[in-house]
Amino acid sequence: MAHPKGSIARPLSPHLSIWKWGPAMAASILHRVSGNGLAVAGVLVLLWFVGSLAAGPAAYETFTGVMGSPIGMIVLVGISWAFFNHLCSGIRHLVLDVGAGYEVDRNNRWSIISMLLGILLTVLFWAVILFAK
């Protein structure tokens, strides 16, 4: 029997409105966000840093002045969080890639741990930089 155009019953693909948000989904999204943040902001700051070193003392002083300002510190803390979050989440993904940790409870637990470790390592990193003199 012929179906009029558009009346064919087709399966619907899953979409965000039917998925229940959980730690694994949040960890996956943050992994992508932190990776993109490192690729964009991290590379731009690195290029500016290297360029200012090559351009001389005045350019380097401008760089350190901006990065030492409150906005610059927010950028640097954000880049370091992106690094540590991406690192911890990447290790989690490596474990998943070998076929381990797919049980829902274990996956959720390691997702939470990887996100918290990213924050903890960022705090420890900045504590060492700011307070170890």
PDB file of C-alpha atoms in Angstrom:
ATOM      1  CA  MET A   1       0.000   0.000   0.000  1.00  0.00           C
ATOM      2  CA  ALA A   2       1.342   3.451  -0.877  1.00  0.00           C
ATOM      3  CA  HIS A   3       1.715   6.017   1.886  1.00  0.00           C
ATOM      4  CA  PRO A   4       1.061   9.671   1.210  1.00  0.00           C
ATOM      5  CA  LYS A   5       4.184  11.782   1.529  1.00  0.00           C
ATOM      6  CA  GLY A   6       5.140  12.375   5.181  1.00  0.00           C
ATOM      7  CA  SER A   7       2.828   9.756   6.644  1.00  0.00           C
ATOM      8  CA  ILE A   8       5.419   6.967   6.886  1.00  0.00           C
ATOM      9  CA  ALA A   9       5.857   5.952  10.507  1.00  0.00           C
ATOM     10  CA  ARG A  10       9.568   6.348  11.150  1.00  0.00           C
ATOM     11  CA  PRO A  11      11.415   5.787  14.400  1.00  0.00           C
ATOM     12  CA  LEU A  12      12.446   8.917  16.227  1.00  0.00           C
ATOM     13  CA  SER A  13      16.074   9.371  17.171  1.00  0.00           C
ATOM     14  CA  PRO A  14      16.765  10.020  20.839  1.00  0.00           C
ATOM     15  CA  HIS A  15      17.237  13.674  21.669  1.00  0.00           C
ATOM     16  CA  LEU A  16      18.033  15.684  24.769  1.00  0.00           C
ATOM     17  CA  SER A  17      14.429  16.073  25.856  1.00  0.00           C
ATOM     18  CA  ILE A  18      14.056  12.353  26.523  1.00  0.00           C
ATOM     19  CA  TRP A  19      17.444  11.762  28.143  1.00  0.00           C
ATOM     20  CA  LYS A  20      17.761  12.117  31.881  1.00  0.00           C
ATOM     21  CA  TRP A  21      20.721  14.328  32.757  1.00  0.00           C
ATOM     22  CA  GLY A  22      23.382  12.557  34.751  1.00  0.00           C
ATOM     23  CA  PRO A  23      27.008  12.815  35.792  1.00  0.00           C
ATOM     24  CA  ALA A  24      28.300  10.909  32.751  1.00  0.00           C
ATOM     25  CA  MET A  25      26.545  13.309  30.370  1.00  0.00           C
ATOM     26  CA  ALA A  26      27.879  16.322  32.286  1.00  0.00           C
ATOM     27  CA  ALA A  27      31.419  14.897  32.286  1.00  0.00           C
ATOM     28  CA  SER A  28      31.241  14.251  28.557  1.00  0.00           C
ATOM     29  CA  ILE A  29      30.019  17.761  27.790  1.00  0.00           C
ATOM     30  CA  LEU A  30      32.646  19.330  30.076  1.00  0.00           C
ATOM     31  CA  HIS A  31      35.320  17.200  28.380  1.00  0.00           C
ATOM     32  CA  ARG A  32      34.375  18.741  25.038  1.00  0.00           C
ATOM     33  CA  VAL A  33      34.075  22.251  26.466  1.00  0.00           C
ATOM     34  CA  SER A  34      37.447  22.050  28.214  1.00  0.00           C
ATOM     35  CA  GLY A  35      39.121  20.633  25.102  1.00  0.00           C
ATOM     36  CA  ASN A  36      37.756  23.437  22.955  1.00  0.00           C
ATOM     37  CA  GLY A  37      38.730  25.992  25.600  1.00  0.00           C
ATOM     38  CA  LEU A  38      42.294  24.698  25.575  1.00  0.00           C
ATOM     39  CA  ALA A  39      42.364  24.722  21.795  1.00  0.00           C
ATOM     40  CA  VAL A  40      41.158  28.321  21.528  1.00  0.00           C
ATOM     41  CA  ALA A  41      42.012  30.287  24.680  1.00  0.00           C
ATOM     42  CA  GLY A  42      45.053  28.220  25.601  1.00  0.00           C
ATOM     43  CA  VAL A  43      46.643  28.512  22.181  1.00  0.00           C
ATOM     44  CA  LEU A  44      45.877  32.236  21.927  1.00  0.00           C
ATOM     45  CA  VAL A  45      47.446  32.982  25.327  1.00  0.00           C
ATOM     46  CA  LEU A  46      50.432  30.757  24.505  1.00  0.00           C
ATOM     47  CA  LEU A  47      50.973  32.522  21.171  1.00  0.00           C
ATOM     48  CA  TRP A  48      50.674  35.915  22.836  1.00  0.00           C
ATOM     49  CA  PHE A  49      53.173  34.841  25.515  1.00  0.00           C
ATOM     50  CA  VAL A  50      55.732  33.560  22.993  1.00  0.00           C
ATOM     51  CA  GLY A  51      55.194  36.587  20.756  1.00  0.00           C
ATOM     52  CA  SER A  52      55.711  38.965  23.665  1.00  0.00           C
ATOM     53  CA  LEU A  53      58.951  37.199  24.582  1.00  0.00           C
ATOM     54  CA  ALA A  54      60.177  37.565  21.019  1.00  0.00           C
ATOM     55  CA  ALA A  55      59.053  41.193  20.735  1.00  0.00           C
ATOM     56  CA  GLY A  56      61.067  42.456  23.666  1.00  0.00           C
ATOM     57  CA  PRO A  57      60.736  43.705  27.245  1.00  0.00           C
ATOM     58  CA  ALA A  58      57.946  46.228  26.584  1.00  0.00           C
ATOM     59  CA  ALA A  59      55.710  43.634  24.940  1.00  0.00           C
ATOM     60  CA  TYR A  60      56.428  41.117  27.691  1.00  0.00           C
ATOM     61  CA  GLU A  61      55.611  43.729  30.332  1.00  0.00           C
ATOM     62  CA  THR A  62      52.280  44.371  28.617  1.00  0.00           C
ATOM     63  CA  PHE A  63      51.558  40.632  28.580  1.00  0.00           C
ATOM     64  CA  THR A  64      52.386  40.177  32.263  1.00  0.00           C
ATOM     65  CA  GLY A  65      50.367  43.268  33.144  1.00  0.00           C
ATOM     66  CA  VAL A  66      47.264  41.964  31.409  1.00  0.00           C
ATOM     67  CA  MET A  67      47.666  38.402  32.693  1.00  0.00           C
ATOM     68  CA  GLY A  68      48.281  39.705  36.230  1.00  0.00           C
ATOM     69  CA  SER A  69      45.047  41.720  36.181  1.00  0.00           C
ATOM     70  CA  PRO A  70      41.807  40.245  37.575  1.00  0.00           C
ATOM     71  CA  ILE A  71      40.520  39.451  34.068  1.00  0.00           C
ATOM     72  CA  GLY A  72      43.844  37.862  33.121  1.00  0.00           C
ATOM     73  CA  MET A  73      43.839  35.752  36.265  1.00  0.00           C
ATOM     74  CA  ILE A  74      40.327  34.542  35.464  1.00  0.00           C
ATOM     75  CA  VAL A  75      41.544  33.530  32.000  1.00  0.00           C
ATOM     76  CA  LEU A  76      44.586  31.738  33.409  1.00  0.00           C
ATOM     77  CA  VAL A  77      42.566  29.925  36.088  1.00  0.00           C
ATOM     78  CA  GLY A  78      40.030  28.947  33.413  1.00  0.00           C
ATOM     79  CA  ILE A  79      42.754  27.573  31.147  1.00  0.00           C
ATOM     80  CA  SER A  80      44.312  25.613  34.013  1.00  0.00           C
ATOM     81  CA  TRP A  81      40.880  24.212  34.991  1.00  0.00           C
ATOM     82  CA  ALA A  82      40.297  23.236  31.349  1.00  0.00           C
ATOM     83  CA  PHE A  83      43.651  21.434  31.327  1.00  0.00           C
ATOM     84  CA  PHE A  84      43.068  19.485  34.540  1.00  0.00           C
ATOM     85  CA  ASN A  85      39.429  18.709  33.751  1.00  0.00           C
ATOM     86  CA  HIS A  86      40.346  17.498  30.262  1.00  0.00           C
ATOM     87  CA  LEU A  87      43.198  15.424  31.682  1.00  0.00           C
ATOM     88  CA  CYS A  88      41.037  13.698  34.309  1.00  0.00           C
ATOM     89  CA  SER A  89      38.177  13.172  31.899  1.00  0.00           C
ATOM     90  CA  GLY A  90      40.583  11.869  29.268  1.00  0.00           C
ATOM     91  CA  ILE A  91      41.878   9.252  31.703  1.00  0.00           C
ATOM     92  CA  ARG A  92      38.263   8.293  32.403  1.00  0.00           C
ATOM     93  CA  HIS A  93      37.638   7.959  28.657  1.00  0.00           C
ATOM     94  CA  LEU A  94      40.788   5.846  28.286  1.00  0.00           C
ATOM     95  CA  VAL A  95      39.429   3.414  30.869  1.00  0.00           C
ATOM     96  CA  LEU A  96      36.096   3.330  29.007  1.00  0.00           C
ATOM     97  CA  ASP A  97      37.921   2.715  25.717  1.00  0.00           C
ATOM     98  CA  VAL A  98      39.400  -0.509  27.066  1.00  0.00           C
ATOM     99  CA  GLY A  99      35.884  -1.685  27.906  1.00  0.00           C
ATOM    100  CA  ALA A 100      35.850  -1.099  31.666  1.00  0.00           C
ATOM    101  CA  GLY A 101      33.599   1.065  33.787  1.00  0.00           C
ATOM    102  CA  TYR A 102      30.425   1.018  31.699  1.00  0.00           C
ATOM    103  CA  GLU A 103      28.227  -0.050  34.601  1.00  0.00           C
ATOM    104  CA  VAL A 104      25.891   2.868  35.323  1.00  0.00           C
ATOM    105  CA  ASP A 105      26.811   3.327  38.987  1.00  0.00           C
ATOM    106  CA  ARG A 106      30.542   3.004  38.346  1.00  0.00           C
ATOM    107  CA  ASN A 107      30.404   5.306  35.304  1.00  0.00           C
ATOM    108  CA  ASN A 108      28.479   7.954  37.264  1.00  0.00           C
ATOM    109  CA  ARG A 109      30.851   7.670  40.218  1.00  0.00           C
ATOM    110  CA  TRP A 110      33.965   8.087  38.041  1.00  0.00           C
ATOM    111  CA  SER A 111      32.325  10.943  36.162  1.00  0.00           C
ATOM    112  CA  ILE A 112      31.797  12.829  39.421  1.00  0.00           C
ATOM    113  CA  ILE A 113      35.297  11.972  40.615  1.00  0.00           C
ATOM    114  CA  SER A 114      36.896  13.197  37.371  1.00  0.00           C
ATOM    115  CA  MET A 115      35.007  16.518  37.520  1.00  0.00           C
ATOM    116  CA  LEU A 116      35.892  17.051  41.190  1.00  0.00           C
ATOM    117  CA  LEU A 117      39.525  16.099  40.579  1.00  0.00           C
ATOM    118  CA  GLY A 118      39.729  18.716  37.826  1.00  0.00           C
ATOM    119  CA  ILE A 119      38.599  21.361  40.301  1.00  0.00           C
ATOM    120  CA  LEU A 120      40.820  20.066  43.111  1.00  0.00           C
ATOM    121  CA  LEU A 121      43.928  19.938  40.922  1.00  0.00           C
ATOM    122  CA  THR A 122      43.236  23.476  39.704  1.00  0.00           C
ATOM    123  CA  VAL A 123      42.961  24.735  43.291  1.00  0.00           C
ATOM    124  CA  LEU A 124      46.155  22.908  44.302  1.00  0.00           C
ATOM    125  CA  PHE A 125      48.006  24.216  41.233  1.00  0.00           C
ATOM    126  CA  TRP A 126      47.101  27.831  42.026  1.00  0.00           C
ATOM    127  CA  ALA A 127      47.775  27.371  45.749  1.00  0.00           C
ATOM    128  CA  VAL A 128      51.301  26.245  44.922  1.00  0.00           C
ATOM    129  CA  ILE A 129      51.818  29.139  42.496  1.00  0.00           C
ATOM    130  CA  LEU A 130      50.402  31.839  44.763  1.00  0.00           C
ATOM    131  CA  PHE A 131      51.439  30.686  48.219  1.00  0.00           C
ATOM    132  CA  ALA A 132      54.660  28.679  47.823  1.00  0.00           C
ATOM    133  CA  LYS A 133      57.368  31.296  48.132  1.00  0.00           C
TER     134      LYS A 133
END
